[in-house]
Amino acid sequence: MNDLDSQRLSGSLKLRGYRRVDDERKADLILLNTCSIREKAENKVYSRLGELRELKRDNVQIGVCGCVAQQEGERILARAPWVDFVMGPGNVGYLEQVLAGGKTIAIDFPEDRRYDYLTVDRPSATKAQVTIIEGCNKNCTFCIVPTTRGREVSRAFEDVLDEVRAAVASGRVEIELLGQTVNAYRCPASGRDFGALLSAVAEIEHVRRLRFMTSHPAEVNDSMIAAMRDHPNISRYLHLPVQSGSSKILRRMKRLYTREKYVEIIGRIRAAIPEIHFSTDIIVGFPGETEEDFQESLRLIEEVQYGSLFAFKYSPRPGTPAPRIGPPVDDDVATERLTRLFELHERIKQQRLQSYRGRILPVLVEGPSKHDPAMLSGRTDDNFVVNFVADPATPLGSMLGVRIDQAQHHTLRGEAVA
Ligand code: SF4
């Protein structure tokens, strides 16, 4: 979502005559778009602001955007008075007023979020990210997102379809629908749900691949599963964050499902779409997590066989209840658990990559390979990068069958077949 906000900010600036420079010393506007999901990202913002201090001049504006801006507000101006404005995620559509000096602290959530999709500065020629819902109504005890992004606001069904049609008309054949809880989507006017939206987007001509993130397990329903089952251009790859394999920890996290319920949801999706692959997020060292709780996370990873996994040590966030919920886990213990978790997942991932050798996989062509410009590069349906030999004149956005001949550490290699 932050990435897309950057694309929106960049597009809005270009429309006003700004152009991107490759060196911040040449800039007359410097925006830091920030993330506060973990303490480390937040600390980086202040250290970066320290570096930017010497660039501040009367004709140079410095702005802090994103979730740290939302969370810290005036404290940023107090700690770094060379900053001109602080603008939270709800105000991305109001950049013009902020730049004009109307708002030094723009951290409200305007009723009208203003979303001008025609000005999004999309970095990819083949892929477009499309926000369908912003904010989150869940209150996971570790998470700062409901504070920094506000309550859920879904966009109108037809607005989303218009944006997708415009993206496809500009050559973007891969669409990624975005939301903090993307599958909580409900059209504010008609009440149509996420499954209905998925089907409608999948049926737009030339949408070759449709992805979405991030889904909340408690929001998975029959309509979403049926849409995925019935539309082959919807990716057979689902990111479904579990956060922990222990029902005790899930209850303390207020994740609204138990381990058993999560496994049942995975089973329902697999029964409808047997070829589906999953990825997940896991937090290690949540307050009160015992070795037995952690072992349950490991067992779940074995059970589901996630193709990709994003795991982090628990990071206390200001104003969230989690730090008071259980005894803190020693940092060395959490680090050691994280290492074990990654070792387990690496083995699973390598098995997955090796199992692709000799198979022909559909790959969406994204451009020349970064490592060997004589080759092309693209992604499999389950999001692994494939570098492959093919006619260099192959148009970007084509979907090719690629026979995989090598599985490397993170990527695959192969050759396009007729
Ligand atoms: S559902 Fe996701 S975004 Fe919402 S509070 Fe929980 S972790 Fe945060």
PDB file of N, CA and C and ligand atoms in Angstrom, residues 136 138-140 142-143 145-146 180-181 216 243 255, ligand 1:
ATOM      1  N   CYS A 136      -8.480  -0.644   8.288  1.00  0.00           N
ATOM      2  CA  CYS A 136      -8.759  -1.967   8.835  1.00  0.00           C
ATOM      3  C   CYS A 136      -9.641  -1.848  10.081  1.00  0.00           C
ATOM      4  N   LYS A 138     -10.196  -4.598  12.005  1.00  0.00           N
ATOM      5  CA  LYS A 138      -9.767  -5.607  12.978  1.00  0.00           C
ATOM      6  C   LYS A 138      -8.880  -4.874  13.987  1.00  0.00           C
ATOM      7  N   ASN A 139      -8.689  -5.491  15.107  1.00  0.00           N
ATOM      8  CA  ASN A 139      -7.819  -4.854  16.091  1.00  0.00           C
ATOM      9  C   ASN A 139      -6.821  -5.860  16.624  1.00  0.00           C
ATOM     10  N   CYS A 140      -6.017  -6.420  15.737  1.00  0.00           N
ATOM     11  CA  CYS A 140      -4.995  -7.366  16.181  1.00  0.00           C
ATOM     12  C   CYS A 140      -4.117  -6.636  17.199  1.00  0.00           C
ATOM     13  N   PHE A 142      -1.158  -6.630  18.124  1.00  0.00           N
ATOM     14  CA  PHE A 142       0.223  -6.220  17.846  1.00  0.00           C
ATOM     15  C   PHE A 142       0.303  -5.118  16.802  1.00  0.00           C
ATOM     16  N   CYS A 143      -0.832  -4.752  16.199  1.00  0.00           N
ATOM     17  CA  CYS A 143      -0.766  -4.027  14.919  1.00  0.00           C
ATOM     18  C   CYS A 143      -1.128  -2.561  15.046  1.00  0.00           C
ATOM     19  N   VAL A 145      -1.678  -0.691  12.266  1.00  0.00           N
ATOM     20  CA  VAL A 145      -2.351  -0.256  11.037  1.00  0.00           C
ATOM     21  C   VAL A 145      -3.701   0.431  11.283  1.00  0.00           C
ATOM     22  N   PRO A 146      -4.574  -0.097  12.168  1.00  0.00           N
ATOM     23  CA  PRO A 146      -5.849   0.612  12.370  1.00  0.00           C
ATOM     24  C   PRO A 146      -5.641   2.063  12.835  1.00  0.00           C
ATOM     25  N   GLN A 180      -5.571  -3.530   3.180  1.00  0.00           N
ATOM     26  CA  GLN A 180      -5.008  -4.123   4.401  1.00  0.00           C
ATOM     27  C   GLN A 180      -5.728  -5.427   4.715  1.00  0.00           C
ATOM     28  N   THR A 181      -7.061  -5.431   4.531  1.00  0.00           N
ATOM     29  CA  THR A 181      -7.839  -6.679   4.597  1.00  0.00           C
ATOM     30  C   THR A 181      -8.655  -6.688   3.309  1.00  0.00           C
ATOM     31  N   HIS A 216      -7.541 -11.643   4.943  1.00  0.00           N
ATOM     32  CA  HIS A 216      -7.631 -12.064   6.340  1.00  0.00           C
ATOM     33  C   HIS A 216      -8.371 -13.404   6.373  1.00  0.00           C
ATOM     34  N   GLN A 243       0.134 -15.714  11.223  1.00  0.00           N
ATOM     35  CA  GLN A 243       0.816 -15.012  12.350  1.00  0.00           C
ATOM     36  C   GLN A 243       1.329 -15.950  13.438  1.00  0.00           C
ATOM     37  N   ARG A 255      -6.767 -12.596  16.609  1.00  0.00           N
ATOM     38  CA  ARG A 255      -6.811 -12.818  15.171  1.00  0.00           C
ATOM     39  C   ARG A 255      -8.155 -13.353  14.691  1.00  0.00           C
TER      40      ARG A 255
HETATM   41  S1  SF4 B   1      -6.042  -7.523  10.127  1.00  0.00           S
HETATM   42 FE1  SF4 B   1      -3.984  -6.953   9.436  1.00  0.00          FE
HETATM   43  S2  SF4 B   1      -3.995  -4.720   9.227  1.00  0.00           S
HETATM   44 FE2  SF4 B   1      -5.815  -5.273  10.434  1.00  0.00          FE
HETATM   45  S3  SF4 B   1      -5.172  -5.079  12.586  1.00  0.00           S
HETATM   46 FE3  SF4 B   1      -4.839  -7.230  12.001  1.00  0.00          FE
HETATM   47  S4  SF4 B   1      -2.693  -7.347  11.232  1.00  0.00           S
HETATM   48 FE4  SF4 B   1      -3.304  -5.157  11.328  1.00  0.00          FE
END
